[in-house]
PDB file of C-alpha atoms in Angstrom:
ATOM      1  CA  MET A  25     -22.737  37.477 -35.281  1.00 47.00           C
ATOM      2  CA  GLY A  26     -24.491  39.765 -32.797  1.00 50.00           C
ATOM      3  CA  GLU A  27     -23.355  39.853 -29.331  1.00 57.00           C
ATOM      4  CA  TYR A  28     -25.048  37.637 -26.998  1.00 47.00           C
ATOM      5  CA  LYS A  29     -26.437  39.263 -23.840  1.00 52.00           C
ATOM      6  CA  GLY A  30     -27.998  36.467 -22.286  1.00 51.00           C
ATOM      7  CA  LYS A  31     -26.966  34.499 -19.303  1.00 50.00           C
ATOM      8  CA  LEU A  32     -24.593  31.534 -19.506  1.00 49.00           C
ATOM      9  CA  ASN A  33     -26.133  27.943 -19.033  1.00 47.00           C
ATOM     10  CA  ARG A  34     -23.018  26.042 -17.883  1.00 54.00           C
ATOM     11  CA  GLN A  35     -25.013  22.986 -17.526  1.00 55.00           C
ATOM     12  CA  PHE A  36     -26.220  22.379 -21.081  1.00 56.00           C
ATOM     13  CA  PRO A  37     -27.390  19.942 -22.324  1.00 63.00           C
ATOM     14  CA  ALA A  38     -28.733  18.706 -18.960  1.00 66.00           C
ATOM     15  CA  LYS A  39     -29.528  20.037 -15.717  1.00 77.00           C
ATOM     16  CA  ILE A  40     -26.418  18.408 -14.216  1.00 81.00           C
ATOM     17  CA  SER A  41     -23.239  20.072 -13.268  1.00 86.00           C
ATOM     18  CA  THR A  42     -19.782  18.735 -14.643  1.00 88.00           C
ATOM     19  CA  THR A  43     -18.997  18.166 -10.641  1.00 91.00           C
ATOM     20  CA  ALA A  44     -22.076  16.030 -10.192  1.00 91.00           C
ATOM     21  CA  PHE A  45     -21.613  14.117 -13.333  1.00 91.00           C
ATOM     22  CA  THR A  46     -17.819  13.394 -12.219  1.00 94.00           C
ATOM     23  CA  SER A  47     -18.855  12.455  -8.830  1.00 96.00           C
ATOM     24  CA  ILE A  48     -21.388   9.862  -9.968  1.00 96.00           C
ATOM     25  CA  TYR A  49     -18.912   8.501 -12.314  1.00 95.00           C
ATOM     26  CA  ILE A  50     -16.370   8.144  -9.874  1.00 97.00           C
ATOM     27  CA  LEU A  51     -18.573   6.444  -7.309  1.00 98.00           C
ATOM     28  CA  HIS A  52     -19.620   4.241 -10.286  1.00 97.00           C
ATOM     29  CA  LEU A  53     -16.099   3.165 -11.173  1.00 97.00           C
ATOM     30  CA  LEU A  54     -15.382   2.393  -7.587  1.00 98.00           C
ATOM     31  CA  LYS A  55     -18.513   0.378  -7.279  1.00 96.00           C
ATOM     32  CA  GLY A  56     -17.243  -1.943  -9.988  1.00 89.00           C
ATOM     33  CA  ASN A  57     -13.648  -2.064  -8.640  1.00 86.00           C
ATOM     34  CA  LYS A  58     -12.180  -3.292  -5.060  1.00 88.00           C
ATOM     35  CA  LYS A  59      -9.910  -0.379  -5.129  1.00 95.00           C
ATOM     36  CA  MET A  60      -8.533   2.247  -7.448  1.00 97.00           C
ATOM     37  CA  TYR A  61      -5.910   4.989  -6.984  1.00 97.00           C
ATOM     38  CA  GLY A  62      -6.746   8.615  -8.579  1.00 96.00           C
ATOM     39  CA  GLN A  63      -4.567   8.514 -11.549  1.00 96.00           C
ATOM     40  CA  ARG A  64      -6.276   4.881 -12.390  1.00 97.00           C
ATOM     41  CA  ILE A  65      -9.637   6.823 -11.907  1.00 97.00           C
ATOM     42  CA  LEU A  66      -8.546   9.416 -14.482  1.00 97.00           C
ATOM     43  CA  ASP A  67      -6.941   6.926 -16.782  1.00 96.00           C
ATOM     44  CA  THR A  68     -10.322   4.703 -16.626  1.00 96.00           C
ATOM     45  CA  ILE A  69     -12.580   7.756 -17.523  1.00 96.00           C
ATOM     46  CA  ASN A  70     -10.198   8.925 -20.351  1.00 94.00           C
ATOM     47  CA  ASP A  71     -10.383   5.194 -21.710  1.00 95.00           C
ATOM     48  CA  GLN A  72     -14.223   4.725 -21.498  1.00 94.00           C
ATOM     49  CA  MET A  73     -14.914   8.088 -22.943  1.00 91.00           C
ATOM     50  CA  ASP A  74     -12.504   7.186 -25.819  1.00 91.00           C
ATOM     51  CA  ALA A  75     -10.230  10.271 -24.785  1.00 89.00           C
ATOM     52  CA  ARG A  76     -13.091  12.552 -25.603  1.00 89.00           C
ATOM     53  CA  TRP A  77     -13.568  13.881 -22.308  1.00 88.00           C
ATOM     54  CA  LYS A  78     -11.527  13.497 -19.084  1.00 89.00           C
ATOM     55  CA  PRO A  79     -11.901  15.547 -15.818  1.00 92.00           C
ATOM     56  CA  SER A  80      -9.090  17.495 -14.333  1.00 94.00           C
ATOM     57  CA  ARG A  81      -6.911  16.207 -11.854  1.00 95.00           C
ATOM     58  CA  GLY A  82      -7.920  19.728  -9.945  1.00 96.00           C
ATOM     59  CA  MET A  83     -11.245  18.187 -10.125  1.00 95.00           C
ATOM     60  CA  VAL A  84     -10.902  14.646  -9.195  1.00 96.00           C
ATOM     61  CA  TYR A  85      -8.703  14.764  -6.237  1.00 97.00           C
ATOM     62  CA  PRO A  86     -10.739  17.351  -4.347  1.00 97.00           C
ATOM     63  CA  LEU A  87     -13.849  15.309  -5.086  1.00 97.00           C
ATOM     64  CA  LEU A  88     -12.280  12.117  -3.590  1.00 98.00           C
ATOM     65  CA  ARG A  89     -11.274  14.087  -0.366  1.00 98.00           C
ATOM     66  CA  GLU A  90     -15.053  15.521  -0.258  1.00 98.00           C
ATOM     67  CA  MET A  91     -16.271  11.868  -0.463  1.00 98.00           C
ATOM     68  CA  GLU A  92     -13.936  10.660   2.072  1.00 98.00           C
ATOM     69  CA  GLU A  93     -15.078  13.246   4.669  1.00 98.00           C
ATOM     70  CA  GLU A  94     -18.705  12.478   3.679  1.00 98.00           C
ATOM     71  CA  GLU A  95     -17.665   8.714   4.256  1.00 98.00           C
ATOM     72  CA  TYR A  96     -18.802   7.706   0.867  1.00 98.00           C
ATOM     73  CA  VAL A  97     -15.162   6.561   0.080  1.00 98.00           C
ATOM     74  CA  GLU A  98     -12.332   5.265   2.240  1.00 98.00           C
ATOM     75  CA  SER A  99      -8.830   5.517   1.413  1.00 97.00           C
ATOM     76  CA  TRP A 100      -5.224   4.391   2.557  1.00 95.00           C
ATOM     77  CA  TRP A 101      -1.579   4.699   1.368  1.00 94.00           C
ATOM     78  CA  SER A 102      -0.010   1.507  -0.121  1.00 90.00           C
ATOM     79  CA  GLU A 103       3.296   2.414   1.714  1.00 87.00           C
ATOM     80  CA  PRO A 104       1.995   4.403   4.630  1.00 81.00           C
ATOM     81  CA  ASP A 105       5.617   5.453   5.358  1.00 83.00           C
ATOM     82  CA  LYS A 106       6.332   6.791   1.740  1.00 84.00           C
ATOM     83  CA  ARG A 107       2.741   8.248   1.028  1.00 75.00           C
ATOM     84  CA  SER A 108       3.162   6.738  -2.583  1.00 87.00           C
ATOM     85  CA  ILE A 109       0.002   5.512  -3.852  1.00 94.00           C
ATOM     86  CA  ARG A 110      -3.408   6.316  -2.150  1.00 95.00           C
ATOM     87  CA  TYR A 111      -5.991   3.790  -3.012  1.00 97.00           C
ATOM     88  CA  TYR A 112      -9.844   4.493  -2.661  1.00 98.00           C
ATOM     89  CA  ARG A 113     -12.715   2.057  -2.025  1.00 98.00           C
ATOM     90  CA  LEU A 114     -16.467   2.464  -2.157  1.00 98.00           C
ATOM     91  CA  THR A 115     -18.076   2.295   1.321  1.00 98.00           C
ATOM     92  CA  GLU A 116     -21.687   1.059   2.001  1.00 97.00           C
ATOM     93  CA  LYS A 117     -22.753   4.624   2.474  1.00 98.00           C
ATOM     94  CA  GLY A 118     -21.092   5.502  -0.695  1.00 98.00           C
ATOM     95  CA  GLY A 119     -22.974   2.877  -2.613  1.00 98.00           C
ATOM     96  CA  ASP A 120     -26.219   4.114  -0.997  1.00 98.00           C
ATOM     97  CA  HIS A 121     -25.446   7.547  -2.161  1.00 98.00           C
ATOM     98  CA  LEU A 122     -24.759   6.380  -5.641  1.00 98.00           C
ATOM     99  CA  GLU A 123     -28.034   4.922  -6.023  1.00 98.00           C
ATOM    100  CA  LYS A 124     -29.584   8.278  -4.715  1.00 98.00           C
ATOM    101  CA  MET A 125     -27.563  10.103  -7.196  1.00 96.00           C
ATOM    102  CA  LYS A 126     -28.597   7.814 -10.104  1.00 96.00           C
ATOM    103  CA  ILE A 127     -32.308   8.171  -9.231  1.00 96.00           C
ATOM    104  CA  LYS A 128     -31.910  11.941  -9.050  1.00 94.00           C
ATOM    105  CA  TYR A 129     -30.316  12.486 -12.291  1.00 92.00           C
ATOM    106  CA  LYS A 130     -31.682   9.953 -14.189  1.00 93.00           C
ATOM    107  CA  SER A 131     -34.067  12.105 -15.953  1.00 91.00           C
ATOM    108  CA  SER A 132     -31.464  14.898 -16.488  1.00 89.00           C
ATOM    109  CA  PHE A 133     -29.323  12.370 -18.466  1.00 89.00           C
ATOM    110  CA  ARG A 134     -32.553  11.273 -20.514  1.00 91.00           C
ATOM    111  CA  GLU A 135     -33.228  14.740 -21.228  1.00 89.00           C
ATOM    112  CA  ALA A 136     -29.708  15.579 -22.186  1.00 86.00           C
ATOM    113  CA  ARG A 137     -29.527  12.635 -24.582  1.00 87.00           C
ATOM    114  CA  LYS A 138     -32.826  13.851 -26.155  1.00 90.00           C
ATOM    115  CA  ILE A 139     -31.623  17.228 -26.755  1.00 87.00           C
ATOM    116  CA  ILE A 140     -28.334  15.940 -28.439  1.00 85.00           C
ATOM    117  CA  GLU A 141     -30.326  13.632 -30.652  1.00 88.00           C
ATOM    118  CA  THR A 142     -32.662  16.102 -31.706  1.00 89.00           C
ATOM    119  CA  ALA A 143     -29.855  18.413 -32.542  1.00 86.00           C
ATOM    120  CA  ILE A 144     -28.055  15.817 -34.536  1.00 87.00           C
ATOM    121  CA  ASP A 145     -31.377  14.980 -36.291  1.00 91.00           C
ATOM    122  CA  GLU A 146     -32.135  18.623 -37.282  1.00 91.00           C
ATOM    123  CA  ILE A 147     -28.804  19.928 -38.106  1.00 93.00           C
ATOM    124  CA  TYR A 148     -27.075  16.882 -39.630  1.00 91.00           C
ATOM    125  CA  GLN A 149     -30.367  14.935 -40.585  1.00 88.00           C
ATOM    126  CA  GLY A 150     -28.863  11.970 -38.459  1.00 69.00           C
ATOM    127  CA  ASN A 151     -25.703  11.865 -40.644  1.00 75.00           C
ATOM    128  CA  ILE A 152     -22.688  12.002 -38.479  1.00 75.00           C
TER     129      ILE A 152
END
């Protein structure tokens, strides 16, 4: 195969970054749950994606801190003196932000689905 000299597109197949996708998914999970801790968020994503994709701890925890700074989530320690488990809950502002992100990226998700479906149909004649 020849050497590729084009630019990399790290957002294929959609115009949405992994960080934005993970943010939407975390907020979505928190919307459906009263409270969750970081490892539970990671495990839930892993379970819902049938272990096919799981964001790293190095992505999720900084995102949670950023969301807290933006007041999209609030957090607290289960035992403040021990700093054992840190729980997160979606705020009203976070719920509003989630709805805006869903609107913003809806067409990107549709486009990604169409690209993947087209590739499957063309390459595998839909037989996978």
